mmCIF file with all atom_site columns, C-alpha atoms in Angstrom:
data_model
loop_
_atom_site.group_PDB
_atom_site.id
_atom_site.type_symbol
_atom_site.label_atom_id
_atom_site.label_alt_id
_atom_site.label_comp_id
_atom_site.label_asym_id
_atom_site.label_entity_id
_atom_site.label_seq_id
_atom_site.pdbx_PDB_ins_code
_atom_site.Cartn_x
_atom_site.Cartn_y
_atom_site.Cartn_z
_atom_site.occupancy
_atom_site.B_iso_or_equiv
_atom_site.pdbx_formal_charge
_atom_site.auth_seq_id
_atom_site.auth_comp_id
_atom_site.auth_asym_id
_atom_site.auth_atom_id
_atom_site.pdbx_PDB_model_num
ATOM 1   C CA . MET A 1 1   ? 120.734 -9.265  -48.666 1.00 61.00 ? 1   MET A CA 1
ATOM 2   C CA . LYS A 1 2   ? 120.800 -12.535 -45.870 1.00 73.00 ? 2   LYS A CA 1
ATOM 3   C CA . LYS A 1 3   ? 122.704 -11.827 -42.728 1.00 81.00 ? 3   LYS A CA 1
ATOM 4   C CA . LEU A 1 4   ? 124.689 -14.201 -42.678 1.00 89.00 ? 4   LEU A CA 1
ATOM 5   C CA . GLY A 1 5   ? 128.473 -14.190 -43.406 1.00 92.00 ? 5   GLY A CA 1
ATOM 6   C CA . PHE A 1 6   ? 130.809 -16.820 -44.576 1.00 94.00 ? 6   PHE A CA 1
ATOM 7   C CA . GLY A 1 7   ? 133.970 -16.690 -42.534 1.00 93.00 ? 7   GLY A CA 1
ATOM 8   C CA . LEU A 1 8   ? 137.038 -17.969 -44.325 1.00 94.00 ? 8   LEU A CA 1
ATOM 9   C CA . MET A 1 9   ? 139.129 -18.393 -40.570 1.00 93.00 ? 9   MET A CA 1
ATOM 10  C CA . ARG A 1 10  ? 138.463 -21.900 -40.823 1.00 93.00 ? 10  ARG A CA 1
ATOM 11  C CA . LEU A 1 11  ? 138.604 -24.184 -43.855 1.00 96.00 ? 11  LEU A CA 1
ATOM 12  C CA . PRO A 1 12  ? 138.754 -27.493 -44.098 1.00 95.00 ? 12  PRO A CA 1
ATOM 13  C CA . GLN A 1 13  ? 142.029 -28.933 -44.369 1.00 96.00 ? 13  GLN A CA 1
ATOM 14  C CA . THR A 1 14  ? 143.656 -32.309 -46.532 1.00 96.00 ? 14  THR A CA 1
ATOM 15  C CA . ASP A 1 15  ? 146.388 -32.338 -43.720 1.00 96.00 ? 15  ASP A CA 1
ATOM 16  C CA . PRO A 1 16  ? 144.974 -31.599 -40.183 1.00 92.00 ? 16  PRO A CA 1
ATOM 17  C CA . LYS A 1 17  ? 148.711 -30.632 -38.924 1.00 94.00 ? 17  LYS A CA 1
ATOM 18  C CA . ASP A 1 18  ? 148.908 -28.218 -41.672 1.00 96.00 ? 18  ASP A CA 1
ATOM 19  C CA . TRP A 1 19  ? 146.973 -25.066 -42.253 1.00 92.00 ? 19  TRP A CA 1
ATOM 20  C CA . SER A 1 20  ? 147.416 -23.558 -45.163 1.00 94.00 ? 20  SER A CA 1
ATOM 21  C CA . SER A 1 21  ? 146.136 -26.840 -46.619 1.00 95.00 ? 21  SER A CA 1
ATOM 22  C CA . VAL A 1 22  ? 142.589 -25.653 -47.884 1.00 96.00 ? 22  VAL A CA 1
ATOM 23  C CA . ASP A 1 23  ? 140.619 -28.899 -49.039 1.00 97.00 ? 23  ASP A CA 1
ATOM 24  C CA . LEU A 1 24  ? 138.772 -27.445 -52.563 1.00 97.00 ? 24  LEU A CA 1
ATOM 25  C CA . GLU A 1 25  ? 136.136 -29.679 -52.870 1.00 98.00 ? 25  GLU A CA 1
ATOM 26  C CA . LYS A 1 26  ? 134.824 -29.414 -49.554 1.00 97.00 ? 26  LYS A CA 1
ATOM 27  C CA . THR A 1 27  ? 135.088 -25.503 -49.163 1.00 97.00 ? 27  THR A CA 1
ATOM 28  C CA . ARG A 1 28  ? 133.446 -25.834 -53.260 1.00 98.00 ? 28  ARG A CA 1
ATOM 29  C CA . ALA A 1 29  ? 130.542 -27.401 -51.673 1.00 97.00 ? 29  ALA A CA 1
ATOM 30  C CA . MET A 1 30  ? 129.964 -25.548 -49.058 1.00 96.00 ? 30  MET A CA 1
ATOM 31  C CA . ILE A 1 31  ? 130.394 -22.308 -51.083 1.00 97.00 ? 31  ILE A CA 1
ATOM 32  C CA . ASP A 1 32  ? 128.006 -23.556 -52.972 1.00 97.00 ? 32  ASP A CA 1
ATOM 33  C CA . GLU A 1 33  ? 125.670 -25.064 -51.082 1.00 96.00 ? 33  GLU A CA 1
ATOM 34  C CA . TYR A 1 34  ? 126.197 -21.328 -49.337 1.00 96.00 ? 34  TYR A CA 1
ATOM 35  C CA . MET A 1 35  ? 125.405 -19.595 -52.824 1.00 96.00 ? 35  MET A CA 1
ATOM 36  C CA . GLU A 1 36  ? 122.444 -21.896 -53.337 1.00 96.00 ? 36  GLU A CA 1
ATOM 37  C CA . ALA A 1 37  ? 120.357 -20.394 -49.963 1.00 95.00 ? 37  ALA A CA 1
ATOM 38  C CA . GLY A 1 38  ? 120.815 -16.917 -50.911 1.00 95.00 ? 38  GLY A CA 1
ATOM 39  C CA . PHE A 1 39  ? 123.882 -15.428 -49.072 1.00 95.00 ? 39  PHE A CA 1
ATOM 40  C CA . THR A 1 40  ? 126.657 -13.582 -50.404 1.00 95.00 ? 40  THR A CA 1
ATOM 41  C CA . TYR A 1 41  ? 128.908 -12.300 -47.684 1.00 95.00 ? 41  TYR A CA 1
ATOM 42  C CA . PHE A 1 42  ? 132.381 -13.571 -47.456 1.00 96.00 ? 42  PHE A CA 1
ATOM 43  C CA . ASP A 1 43  ? 135.600 -12.581 -44.811 1.00 93.00 ? 43  ASP A CA 1
ATOM 44  C CA . THR A 1 44  ? 138.633 -13.529 -45.179 1.00 94.00 ? 44  THR A CA 1
ATOM 45  C CA . ALA A 1 45  ? 141.938 -12.269 -44.231 1.00 94.00 ? 45  ALA A CA 1
ATOM 46  C CA . TYR A 1 46  ? 145.760 -11.408 -45.134 1.00 93.00 ? 46  TYR A CA 1
ATOM 47  C CA . VAL A 1 47  ? 146.823 -14.617 -43.290 1.00 92.00 ? 47  VAL A CA 1
ATOM 48  C CA . TYR A 1 48  ? 143.733 -16.920 -42.888 1.00 93.00 ? 48  TYR A CA 1
ATOM 49  C CA . HIS A 1 49  ? 145.331 -20.451 -44.018 1.00 95.00 ? 49  HIS A CA 1
ATOM 50  C CA . GLY A 1 50  ? 148.457 -18.837 -44.500 1.00 94.00 ? 50  GLY A CA 1
ATOM 51  C CA . GLY A 1 51  ? 147.475 -16.600 -47.657 1.00 93.00 ? 51  GLY A CA 1
ATOM 52  C CA . ASN A 1 52  ? 144.850 -19.870 -49.154 1.00 97.00 ? 52  ASN A CA 1
ATOM 53  C CA . SER A 1 53  ? 141.930 -18.383 -47.305 1.00 97.00 ? 53  SER A CA 1
ATOM 54  C CA . GLU A 1 54  ? 141.949 -15.433 -50.139 1.00 97.00 ? 54  GLU A CA 1
ATOM 55  C CA . LYS A 1 55  ? 142.893 -17.890 -53.124 1.00 98.00 ? 55  LYS A CA 1
ATOM 56  C CA . ALA A 1 56  ? 139.853 -20.566 -52.535 1.00 98.00 ? 56  ALA A CA 1
ATOM 57  C CA . PHE A 1 57  ? 137.739 -17.659 -52.182 1.00 98.00 ? 57  PHE A CA 1
ATOM 58  C CA . GLY A 1 58  ? 139.338 -16.066 -55.904 1.00 98.00 ? 58  GLY A CA 1
ATOM 59  C CA . GLU A 1 59  ? 139.323 -19.748 -57.572 1.00 98.00 ? 59  GLU A CA 1
ATOM 60  C CA . LEU A 1 60  ? 135.597 -21.012 -55.769 1.00 98.00 ? 60  LEU A CA 1
ATOM 61  C CA . VAL A 1 61  ? 133.758 -17.382 -55.685 1.00 98.00 ? 61  VAL A CA 1
ATOM 62  C CA . ALA A 1 62  ? 135.504 -14.857 -57.445 1.00 98.00 ? 62  ALA A CA 1
ATOM 63  C CA . LYS A 1 63  ? 136.404 -17.393 -60.865 1.00 98.00 ? 63  LYS A CA 1
ATOM 64  C CA . ARG A 1 64  ? 133.126 -19.425 -60.524 1.00 98.00 ? 64  ARG A CA 1
ATOM 65  C CA . TYR A 1 65  ? 130.333 -16.372 -59.791 1.00 98.00 ? 65  TYR A CA 1
ATOM 66  C CA . PRO A 1 66  ? 129.088 -13.067 -61.179 1.00 98.00 ? 66  PRO A CA 1
ATOM 67  C CA . ARG A 1 67  ? 131.330 -9.998  -59.543 1.00 96.00 ? 67  ARG A CA 1
ATOM 68  C CA . ASP A 1 68  ? 127.474 -8.854  -58.462 1.00 96.00 ? 68  ASP A CA 1
ATOM 69  C CA . SER A 1 69  ? 126.115 -12.037 -56.903 1.00 97.00 ? 69  SER A CA 1
ATOM 70  C CA . PHE A 1 70  ? 128.784 -11.220 -53.339 1.00 96.00 ? 70  PHE A CA 1
ATOM 71  C CA . THR A 1 71  ? 130.608 -9.154  -51.391 1.00 94.00 ? 71  THR A CA 1
ATOM 72  C CA . ILE A 1 72  ? 133.772 -9.238  -49.701 1.00 94.00 ? 72  ILE A CA 1
ATOM 73  C CA . THR A 1 73  ? 135.410 -8.272  -47.101 1.00 90.00 ? 73  THR A CA 1
ATOM 74  C CA . THR A 1 74  ? 139.230 -9.132  -46.748 1.00 89.00 ? 74  THR A CA 1
ATOM 75  C CA . LYS A 1 75  ? 141.906 -7.590  -44.243 1.00 87.00 ? 75  LYS A CA 1
ATOM 76  C CA . MET A 1 76  ? 144.745 -5.326  -43.474 1.00 83.00 ? 76  MET A CA 1
ATOM 77  C CA . PRO A 1 77  ? 147.667 -6.848  -41.473 1.00 85.00 ? 77  PRO A CA 1
ATOM 78  C CA . VAL A 1 78  ? 148.950 -4.131  -39.853 1.00 78.00 ? 78  VAL A CA 1
ATOM 79  C CA . PHE A 1 79  ? 151.119 -6.281  -37.798 1.00 76.00 ? 79  PHE A CA 1
ATOM 80  C CA . MET A 1 80  ? 153.579 -7.522  -40.280 1.00 78.00 ? 80  MET A CA 1
ATOM 81  C CA . THR A 1 81  ? 154.144 -4.616  -42.316 1.00 79.00 ? 81  THR A CA 1
ATOM 82  C CA . LYS A 1 82  ? 157.272 -3.019  -41.857 1.00 78.00 ? 82  LYS A CA 1
ATOM 83  C CA . SER A 1 83  ? 156.738 0.291   -43.827 1.00 75.00 ? 83  SER A CA 1
ATOM 84  C CA . ALA A 1 84  ? 153.853 2.676   -46.136 1.00 71.00 ? 84  ALA A CA 1
ATOM 85  C CA . GLU A 1 85  ? 155.335 0.522   -49.611 1.00 79.00 ? 85  GLU A CA 1
ATOM 86  C CA . ASP A 1 86  ? 154.252 -2.547  -47.103 1.00 81.00 ? 86  ASP A CA 1
ATOM 87  C CA . TYR A 1 87  ? 150.605 -2.040  -47.734 1.00 79.00 ? 87  TYR A CA 1
ATOM 88  C CA . GLU A 1 88  ? 150.440 -0.674  -51.003 1.00 81.00 ? 88  GLU A CA 1
ATOM 89  C CA . ARG A 1 89  ? 152.439 -4.285  -51.934 1.00 88.00 ? 89  ARG A CA 1
ATOM 90  C CA . ILE A 1 90  ? 150.307 -6.516  -49.410 1.00 88.00 ? 90  ILE A CA 1
ATOM 91  C CA . PHE A 1 91  ? 146.752 -5.090  -50.974 1.00 88.00 ? 91  PHE A CA 1
ATOM 92  C CA . ALA A 1 92  ? 147.988 -5.754  -55.059 1.00 90.00 ? 92  ALA A CA 1
ATOM 93  C CA . GLU A 1 93  ? 148.463 -9.701  -53.860 1.00 94.00 ? 93  GLU A CA 1
ATOM 94  C CA . GLN A 1 94  ? 145.024 -9.462  -51.809 1.00 94.00 ? 94  GLN A CA 1
ATOM 95  C CA . LEU A 1 95  ? 143.378 -8.221  -55.020 1.00 93.00 ? 95  LEU A CA 1
ATOM 96  C CA . GLU A 1 96  ? 145.181 -11.252 -57.223 1.00 96.00 ? 96  GLU A CA 1
ATOM 97  C CA . ARG A 1 97  ? 144.577 -13.429 -55.136 1.00 97.00 ? 97  ARG A CA 1
ATOM 98  C CA . CYS A 1 98  ? 140.549 -13.527 -54.381 1.00 97.00 ? 98  CYS A CA 1
ATOM 99  C CA . GLN A 1 99  ? 140.562 -12.228 -58.807 1.00 98.00 ? 99  GLN A CA 1
ATOM 100 C CA . VAL A 1 100 ? 138.449 -8.999  -57.452 1.00 95.00 ? 100 VAL A CA 1
ATOM 101 C CA . ASP A 1 101 ? 138.750 -5.618  -58.877 1.00 92.00 ? 101 ASP A CA 1
ATOM 102 C CA . TYR A 1 102 ? 138.128 -4.194  -55.539 1.00 89.00 ? 102 TYR A CA 1
ATOM 103 C CA . PHE A 1 103 ? 136.783 -4.993  -52.168 1.00 88.00 ? 103 PHE A CA 1
ATOM 104 C CA . ASP A 1 104 ? 133.426 -3.935  -50.471 1.00 87.00 ? 104 ASP A CA 1
ATOM 105 C CA . TYR A 1 105 ? 134.982 -3.841  -47.545 1.00 85.00 ? 105 TYR A CA 1
ATOM 106 C CA . TYR A 1 106 ? 138.905 -3.603  -46.237 1.00 82.00 ? 106 TYR A CA 1
ATOM 107 C CA . PHE A 1 107 ? 139.503 -3.027  -42.709 1.00 79.00 ? 107 PHE A CA 1
ATOM 108 C CA . LEU A 1 108 ? 142.594 -2.971  -40.779 1.00 75.00 ? 108 LEU A CA 1
ATOM 109 C CA . HIS A 1 109 ? 143.522 -6.124  -39.300 1.00 54.00 ? 109 HIS A CA 1
ATOM 110 C CA . ALA A 1 110 ? 143.315 -6.705  -35.708 1.00 57.00 ? 110 ALA A CA 1
ATOM 111 C CA . MET A 1 111 ? 144.360 -3.378  -34.299 1.00 55.00 ? 111 MET A CA 1
ATOM 112 C CA . GLY A 1 112 ? 145.597 -2.587  -30.967 1.00 55.00 ? 112 GLY A CA 1
ATOM 113 C CA . ARG A 1 113 ? 148.390 -0.020  -29.463 1.00 53.00 ? 113 ARG A CA 1
ATOM 114 C CA . LEU A 1 114 ? 151.058 -0.734  -31.744 1.00 54.00 ? 114 LEU A CA 1
ATOM 115 C CA . CYS A 1 115 ? 149.590 -1.347  -34.665 1.00 54.00 ? 115 CYS A CA 1
ATOM 116 C CA . MET A 1 116 ? 147.206 1.945   -34.661 1.00 57.00 ? 116 MET A CA 1
ATOM 117 C CA . GLY A 1 117 ? 150.477 4.081   -33.844 1.00 58.00 ? 117 GLY A CA 1
ATOM 118 C CA . GLN A 1 118 ? 152.401 2.790   -36.365 1.00 57.00 ? 118 GLN A CA 1
ATOM 119 C CA . CYS A 1 119 ? 148.635 3.485   -38.702 1.00 58.00 ? 119 CYS A CA 1
ATOM 120 C CA . ARG A 1 120 ? 148.605 6.939   -37.370 1.00 56.00 ? 120 ARG A CA 1
ATOM 121 C CA . SER A 1 121 ? 152.593 7.839   -38.368 1.00 55.00 ? 121 SER A CA 1
ATOM 122 C CA . ARG A 1 122 ? 152.255 6.291   -41.778 1.00 52.00 ? 122 ARG A CA 1
ATOM 123 C CA . LYS A 1 123 ? 148.559 8.156   -43.058 1.00 56.00 ? 123 LYS A CA 1
ATOM 124 C CA . VAL A 1 124 ? 147.141 4.665   -43.941 1.00 58.00 ? 124 VAL A CA 1
ATOM 125 C CA . LEU A 1 125 ? 143.702 6.004   -43.905 1.00 55.00 ? 125 LEU A CA 1
ATOM 126 C CA . ARG A 1 126 ? 144.095 9.182   -45.121 1.00 54.00 ? 126 ARG A CA 1
ATOM 127 C CA . SER A 1 127 ? 145.975 7.997   -47.948 1.00 53.00 ? 127 SER A CA 1
ATOM 128 C CA . TRP A 1 128 ? 143.344 5.041   -48.371 1.00 53.00 ? 128 TRP A CA 1
ATOM 129 C CA . HIS A 1 129 ? 140.766 6.799   -48.440 1.00 49.00 ? 129 HIS A CA 1
ATOM 130 C CA . ARG A 1 130 ? 142.265 8.935   -51.246 1.00 49.00 ? 130 ARG A CA 1
ATOM 131 C CA . ARG A 1 131 ? 142.432 5.704   -53.704 1.00 48.00 ? 131 ARG A CA 1
ATOM 132 C CA . ARG A 1 132 ? 139.765 3.185   -52.953 1.00 50.00 ? 132 ARG A CA 1
ATOM 133 C CA . GLN A 1 133 ? 137.021 2.938   -55.386 1.00 50.00 ? 133 GLN A CA 1
ATOM 134 C CA . ARG A 1 134 ? 134.360 1.100   -54.732 1.00 51.00 ? 134 ARG A CA 1
ATOM 135 C CA . GLY A 1 135 ? 134.580 -0.278  -51.555 1.00 53.00 ? 135 GLY A CA 1
ATOM 136 C CA . ARG A 1 136 ? 133.592 0.992   -47.014 1.00 50.00 ? 136 ARG A CA 1
ATOM 137 C CA . TYR A 1 137 ? 137.342 0.253   -45.227 1.00 49.00 ? 137 TYR A CA 1
ATOM 138 C CA . GLY A 1 138 ? 137.477 -0.735  -41.782 1.00 47.00 ? 138 GLY A CA 1
ATOM 139 C CA . ILE A 1 139 ? 138.758 -0.640  -38.691 1.00 47.00 ? 139 ILE A CA 1
ATOM 140 C CA . SER A 1 140 ? 139.249 -4.913  -37.232 1.00 49.00 ? 140 SER A CA 1
ATOM 141 C CA . VAL A 1 141 ? 139.468 -4.065  -32.785 1.00 44.00 ? 141 VAL A CA 1
ATOM 142 C CA . PHE A 1 142 ? 140.780 -7.475  -31.886 1.00 46.00 ? 142 PHE A CA 1
ATOM 143 C CA . PRO A 1 143 ? 141.422 -6.108  -28.246 1.00 44.00 ? 143 PRO A CA 1
ATOM 144 C CA . THR A 1 144 ? 138.161 -4.831  -27.265 1.00 45.00 ? 144 THR A CA 1
ATOM 145 C CA . MET A 1 145 ? 139.888 -1.705  -25.024 1.00 43.00 ? 145 MET A CA 1
ATOM 146 C CA . MET A 1 146 ? 141.244 -0.316  -27.908 1.00 42.00 ? 146 MET A CA 1
ATOM 147 C CA . MET A 1 147 ? 137.887 0.245   -29.473 1.00 42.00 ? 147 MET A CA 1
ATOM 148 C CA . GLN A 1 148 ? 137.353 3.808   -28.499 1.00 45.00 ? 148 GLN A CA 1
ATOM 149 C CA . LYS A 1 149 ? 141.103 5.516   -28.824 1.00 46.00 ? 149 LYS A CA 1
ATOM 150 C CA . CYS A 1 150 ? 140.539 3.013   -32.293 1.00 43.00 ? 150 CYS A CA 1
ATOM 151 C CA . TRP A 1 151 ? 137.907 5.186   -33.228 1.00 42.00 ? 151 TRP A CA 1
ATOM 152 C CA . THR A 1 152 ? 138.758 8.677   -31.835 1.00 46.00 ? 152 THR A CA 1
ATOM 153 C CA . ALA A 1 153 ? 142.876 8.049   -32.982 1.00 44.00 ? 153 ALA A CA 1
ATOM 154 C CA . PHE A 1 154 ? 140.936 8.838   -36.803 1.00 44.00 ? 154 PHE A CA 1
#
């Protein structure tokens, strides 16, 4: 596997004033060139482009390429959750948006002190570990000073 990831956080837009307006034709050309060059790793998140990053991935990668030809990472927006049920709902929505049956890597997004406490109290990691299928799970640490606390908390 070549070691370059395709980040879907800052995709071309049809309207520069609307962050959610993904230019699918330009993005398709970029993805096709990337795949033709032998690269396979994609990174997205629930909040990128107002959710349209995951949808673009589903339409332009998952729908057009065999599942074994790419790997995908997405992230749970812990900072947007209010209850344990939100995790299940958002995770299901992400699978649907990305048009995949599983994620190769799944991160808790932008973990800070507040998010870490929410994950602990809701026993998020233990729950996902029991139910995960094929993917690997991890933590996306936003403030660097929180890294060690996150690693030792779980």
